PDB file of C-alpha atoms in Angstrom:
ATOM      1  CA  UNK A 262      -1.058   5.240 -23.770  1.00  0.00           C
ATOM      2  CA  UNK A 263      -1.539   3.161 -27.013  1.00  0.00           C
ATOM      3  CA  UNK A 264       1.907   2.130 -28.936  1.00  0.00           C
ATOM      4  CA  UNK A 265       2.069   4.123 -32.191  1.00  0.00           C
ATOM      5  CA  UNK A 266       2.206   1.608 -35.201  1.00  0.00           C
ATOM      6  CA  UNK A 267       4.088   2.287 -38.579  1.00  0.00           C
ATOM      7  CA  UNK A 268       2.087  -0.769 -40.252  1.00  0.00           C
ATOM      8  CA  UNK A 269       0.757   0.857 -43.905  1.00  0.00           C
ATOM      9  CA  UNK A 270       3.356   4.008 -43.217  1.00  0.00           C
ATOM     10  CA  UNK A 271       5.517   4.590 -46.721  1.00  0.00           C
ATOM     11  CA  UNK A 272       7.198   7.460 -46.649  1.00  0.00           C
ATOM     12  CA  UNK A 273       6.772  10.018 -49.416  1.00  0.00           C
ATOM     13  CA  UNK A 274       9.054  10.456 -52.467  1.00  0.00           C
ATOM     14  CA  UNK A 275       7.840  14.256 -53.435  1.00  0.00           C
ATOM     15  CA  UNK A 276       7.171  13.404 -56.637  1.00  0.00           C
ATOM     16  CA  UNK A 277       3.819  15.427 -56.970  1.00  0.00           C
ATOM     17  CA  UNK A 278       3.535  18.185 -60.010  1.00  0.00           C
ATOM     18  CA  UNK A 279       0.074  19.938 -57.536  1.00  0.00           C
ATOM     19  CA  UNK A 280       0.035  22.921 -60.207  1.00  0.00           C
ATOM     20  CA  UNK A 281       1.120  21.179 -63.408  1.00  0.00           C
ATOM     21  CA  UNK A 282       4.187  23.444 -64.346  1.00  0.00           C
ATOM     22  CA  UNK A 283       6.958  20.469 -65.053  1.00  0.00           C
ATOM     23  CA  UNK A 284       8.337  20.894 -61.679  1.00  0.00           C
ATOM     24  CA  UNK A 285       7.644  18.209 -58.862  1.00  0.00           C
ATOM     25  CA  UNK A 286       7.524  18.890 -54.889  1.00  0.00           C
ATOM     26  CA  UNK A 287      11.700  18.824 -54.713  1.00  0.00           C
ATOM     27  CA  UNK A 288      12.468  21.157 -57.277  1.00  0.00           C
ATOM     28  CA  UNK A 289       9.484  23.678 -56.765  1.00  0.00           C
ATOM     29  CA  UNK A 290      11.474  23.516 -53.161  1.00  0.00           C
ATOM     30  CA  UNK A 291      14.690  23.905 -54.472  1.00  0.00           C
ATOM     31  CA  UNK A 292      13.654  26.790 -56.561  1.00  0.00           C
ATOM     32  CA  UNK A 293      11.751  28.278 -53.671  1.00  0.00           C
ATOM     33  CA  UNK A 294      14.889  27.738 -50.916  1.00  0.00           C
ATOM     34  CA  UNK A 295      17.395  28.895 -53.558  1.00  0.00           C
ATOM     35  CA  UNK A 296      19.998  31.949 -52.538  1.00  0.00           C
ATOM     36  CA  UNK A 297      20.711  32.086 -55.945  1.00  0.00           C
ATOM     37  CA  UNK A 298      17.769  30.985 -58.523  1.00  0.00           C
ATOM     38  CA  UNK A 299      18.795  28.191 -60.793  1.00  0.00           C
ATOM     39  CA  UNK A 300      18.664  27.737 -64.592  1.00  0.00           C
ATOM     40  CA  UNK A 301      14.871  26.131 -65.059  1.00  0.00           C
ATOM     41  CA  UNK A 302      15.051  23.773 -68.451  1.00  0.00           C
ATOM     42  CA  UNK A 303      12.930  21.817 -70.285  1.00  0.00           C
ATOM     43  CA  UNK A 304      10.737  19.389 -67.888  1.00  0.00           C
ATOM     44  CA  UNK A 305      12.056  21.710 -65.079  1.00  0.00           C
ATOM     45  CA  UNK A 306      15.510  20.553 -64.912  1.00  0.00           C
ATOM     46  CA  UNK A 307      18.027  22.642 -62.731  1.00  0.00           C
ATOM     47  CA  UNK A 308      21.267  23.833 -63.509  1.00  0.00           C
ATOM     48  CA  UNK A 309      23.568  25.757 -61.288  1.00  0.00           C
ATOM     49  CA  UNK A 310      21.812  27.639 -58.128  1.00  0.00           C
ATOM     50  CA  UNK A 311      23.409  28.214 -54.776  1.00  0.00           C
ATOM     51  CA  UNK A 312      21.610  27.211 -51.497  1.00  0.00           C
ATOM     52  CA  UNK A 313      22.121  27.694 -47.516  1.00  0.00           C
ATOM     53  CA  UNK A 314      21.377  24.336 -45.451  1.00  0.00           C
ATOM     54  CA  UNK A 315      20.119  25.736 -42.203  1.00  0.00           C
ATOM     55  CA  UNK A 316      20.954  22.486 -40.543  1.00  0.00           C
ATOM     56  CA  UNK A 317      24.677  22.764 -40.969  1.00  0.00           C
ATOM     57  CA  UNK A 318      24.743  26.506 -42.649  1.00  0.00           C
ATOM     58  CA  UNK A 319      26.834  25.019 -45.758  1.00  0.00           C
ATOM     59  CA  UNK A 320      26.637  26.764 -49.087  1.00  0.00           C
ATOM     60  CA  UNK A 321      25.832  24.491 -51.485  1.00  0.00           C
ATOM     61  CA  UNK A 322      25.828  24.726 -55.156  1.00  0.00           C
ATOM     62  CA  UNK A 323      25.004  21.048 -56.090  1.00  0.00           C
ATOM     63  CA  UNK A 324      20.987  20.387 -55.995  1.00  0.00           C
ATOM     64  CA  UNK A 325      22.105  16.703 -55.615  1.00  0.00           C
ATOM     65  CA  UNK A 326      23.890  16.733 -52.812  1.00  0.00           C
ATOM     66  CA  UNK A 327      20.349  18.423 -50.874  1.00  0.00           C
ATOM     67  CA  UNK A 328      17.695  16.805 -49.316  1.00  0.00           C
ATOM     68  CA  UNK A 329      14.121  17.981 -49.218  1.00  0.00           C
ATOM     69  CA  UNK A 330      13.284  17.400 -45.169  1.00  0.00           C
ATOM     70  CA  UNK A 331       9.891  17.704 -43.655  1.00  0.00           C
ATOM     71  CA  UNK A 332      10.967  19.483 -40.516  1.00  0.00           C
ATOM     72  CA  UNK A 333       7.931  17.237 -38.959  1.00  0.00           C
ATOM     73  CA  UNK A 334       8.636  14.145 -40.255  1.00  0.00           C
ATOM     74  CA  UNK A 335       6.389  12.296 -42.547  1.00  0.00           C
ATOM     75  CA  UNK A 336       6.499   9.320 -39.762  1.00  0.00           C
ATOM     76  CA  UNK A 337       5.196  12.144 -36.961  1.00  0.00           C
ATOM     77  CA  UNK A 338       2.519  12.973 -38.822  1.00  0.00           C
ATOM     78  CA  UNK A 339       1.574   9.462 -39.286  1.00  0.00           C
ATOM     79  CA  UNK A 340       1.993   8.584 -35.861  1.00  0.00           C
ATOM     80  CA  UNK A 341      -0.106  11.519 -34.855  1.00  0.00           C
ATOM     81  CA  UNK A 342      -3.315  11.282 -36.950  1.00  0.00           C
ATOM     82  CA  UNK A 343      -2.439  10.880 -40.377  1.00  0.00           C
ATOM     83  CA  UNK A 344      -2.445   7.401 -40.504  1.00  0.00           C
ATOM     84  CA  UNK A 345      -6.645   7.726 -40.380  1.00  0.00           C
ATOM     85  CA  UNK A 346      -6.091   9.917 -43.477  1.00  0.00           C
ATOM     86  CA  UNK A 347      -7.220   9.011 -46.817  1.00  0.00           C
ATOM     87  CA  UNK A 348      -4.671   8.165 -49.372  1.00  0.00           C
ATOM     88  CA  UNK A 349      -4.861  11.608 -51.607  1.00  0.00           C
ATOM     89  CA  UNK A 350      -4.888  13.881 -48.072  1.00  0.00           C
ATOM     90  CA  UNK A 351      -1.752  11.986 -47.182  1.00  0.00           C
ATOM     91  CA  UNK A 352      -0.006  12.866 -50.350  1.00  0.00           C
ATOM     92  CA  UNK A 353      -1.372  16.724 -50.623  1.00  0.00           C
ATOM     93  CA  UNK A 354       0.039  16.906 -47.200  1.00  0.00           C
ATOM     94  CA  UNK A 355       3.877  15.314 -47.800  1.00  0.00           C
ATOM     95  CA  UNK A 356       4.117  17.433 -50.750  1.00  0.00           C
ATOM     96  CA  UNK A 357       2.869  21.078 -49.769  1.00  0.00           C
ATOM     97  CA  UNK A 358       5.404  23.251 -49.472  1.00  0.00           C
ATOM     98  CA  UNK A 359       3.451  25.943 -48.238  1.00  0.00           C
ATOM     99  CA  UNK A 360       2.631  23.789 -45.062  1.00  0.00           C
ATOM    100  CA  UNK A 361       3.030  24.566 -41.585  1.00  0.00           C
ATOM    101  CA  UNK A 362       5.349  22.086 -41.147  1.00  0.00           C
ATOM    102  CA  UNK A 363       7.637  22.901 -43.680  1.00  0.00           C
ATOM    103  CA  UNK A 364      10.024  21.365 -46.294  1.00  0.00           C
ATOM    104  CA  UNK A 365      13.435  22.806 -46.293  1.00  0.00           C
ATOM    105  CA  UNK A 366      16.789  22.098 -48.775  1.00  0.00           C
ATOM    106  CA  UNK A 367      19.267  20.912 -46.265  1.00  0.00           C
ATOM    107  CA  UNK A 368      22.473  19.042 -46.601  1.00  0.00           C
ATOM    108  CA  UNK A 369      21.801  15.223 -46.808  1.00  0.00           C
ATOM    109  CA  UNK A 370      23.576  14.172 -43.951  1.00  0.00           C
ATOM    110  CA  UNK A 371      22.423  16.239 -41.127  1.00  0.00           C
ATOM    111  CA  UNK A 372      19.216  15.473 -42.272  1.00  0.00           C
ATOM    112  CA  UNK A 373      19.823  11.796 -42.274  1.00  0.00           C
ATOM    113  CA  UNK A 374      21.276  12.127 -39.141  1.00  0.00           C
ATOM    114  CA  UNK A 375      17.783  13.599 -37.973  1.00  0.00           C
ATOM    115  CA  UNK A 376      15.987  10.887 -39.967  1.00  0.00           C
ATOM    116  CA  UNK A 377      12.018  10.736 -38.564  1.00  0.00           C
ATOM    117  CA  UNK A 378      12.929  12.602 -35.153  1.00  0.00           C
ATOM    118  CA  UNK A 379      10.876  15.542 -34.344  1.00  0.00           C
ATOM    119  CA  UNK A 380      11.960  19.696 -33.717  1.00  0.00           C
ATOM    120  CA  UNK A 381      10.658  18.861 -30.271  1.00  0.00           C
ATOM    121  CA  UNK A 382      13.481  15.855 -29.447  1.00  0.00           C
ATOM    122  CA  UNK A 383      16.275  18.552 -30.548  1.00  0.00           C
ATOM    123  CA  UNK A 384      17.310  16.375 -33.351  1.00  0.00           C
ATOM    124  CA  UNK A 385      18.462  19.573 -35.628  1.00  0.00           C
ATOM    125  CA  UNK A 386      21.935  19.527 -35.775  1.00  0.00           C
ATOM    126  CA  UNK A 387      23.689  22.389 -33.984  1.00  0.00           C
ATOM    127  CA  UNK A 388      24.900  24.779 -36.775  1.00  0.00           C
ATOM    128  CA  UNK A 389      28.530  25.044 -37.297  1.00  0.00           C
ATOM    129  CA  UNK A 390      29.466  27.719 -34.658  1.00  0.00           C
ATOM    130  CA  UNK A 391      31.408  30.787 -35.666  1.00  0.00           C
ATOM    131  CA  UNK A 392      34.921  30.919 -35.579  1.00  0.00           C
ATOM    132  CA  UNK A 393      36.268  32.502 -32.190  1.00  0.00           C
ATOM    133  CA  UNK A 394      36.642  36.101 -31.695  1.00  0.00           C
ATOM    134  CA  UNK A 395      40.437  36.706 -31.518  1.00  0.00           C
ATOM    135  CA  UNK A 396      41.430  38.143 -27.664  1.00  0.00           C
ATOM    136  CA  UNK A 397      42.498  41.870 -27.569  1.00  0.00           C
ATOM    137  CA  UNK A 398      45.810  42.848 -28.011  1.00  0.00           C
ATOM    138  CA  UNK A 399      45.950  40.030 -30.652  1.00  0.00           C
ATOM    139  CA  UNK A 400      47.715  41.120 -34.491  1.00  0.00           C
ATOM    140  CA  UNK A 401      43.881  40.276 -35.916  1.00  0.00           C
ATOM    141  CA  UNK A 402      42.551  42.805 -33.098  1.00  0.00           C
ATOM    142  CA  UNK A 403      45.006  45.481 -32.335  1.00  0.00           C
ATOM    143  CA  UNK A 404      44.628  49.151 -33.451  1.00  0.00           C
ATOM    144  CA  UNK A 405      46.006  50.374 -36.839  1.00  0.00           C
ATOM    145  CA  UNK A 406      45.826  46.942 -38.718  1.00  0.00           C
TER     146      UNK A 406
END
């Protein structure tokens, strides 16, 4: 099996505007992802919103605290092909959001923690699990309250 090789591999900075509306790849995600739709201003800035990170299902309501993650990493798809790509395929593909591969607002740390691994390695962090049921009989769970 041949040794995958990163030399020429830059990741991408989703800074394509593909239909010309003001907005590049991160915001046209952000707007997309949003729960609640931000304010769109001049040169598509964004004010106020409220997202869901499916990483670590936190509500967030700060854009900048969100990163845009290619749930197959850029470096995958490199590794796998894409390094034989020309330049402008490369970049339609990093910044599509329509892709099968997907590009998700998450929380920036899980999805630093995940960094170029794949879904396949299991690298998504667990979600925060509920909080536990309360056992019968309990003043949460009895009858009447």
């Amino acid at each position: 099996m041949a040794r995958e090789s990163r030399t020429g591999y830059e990741p991408d900075h989703l800074s394509t505007d593909a239909d010309h509306d003001g907005c590049d790849t991160r915001k046209e995600v952000l707007l997309a992802e949003a729960a609640k739709k931000p304010r769109q201003g001049k040169s598509c800035r964004l004010t106020g919103g409220t997202w869901r990170s499916s990483y670590d299902d936190r509500t967030v309501t700060d854009a900048r605290t969100l990163d845009i993650d290619h749930v197959v990493p850029l470096a995958e798809a490199w590794d796998s092909g894409a390094s034989k790509w020309t330049a402008q395929r490369r970049e339609q593909y990093a910044n599509d959001p329509g892709a099968d591969r997907g590009l998700l607002a998450v929380s920036l740390g899980p999805n630093r923690t995940k960094a170029t691994r794949t879904p396949q390695s299991g690298c998504h962090p667990p979600r925060t699990p509920p909080a536990p049921t309360p056992p019968t009989g309990s003043p949460r769970n009895s009858a009447g309250s």
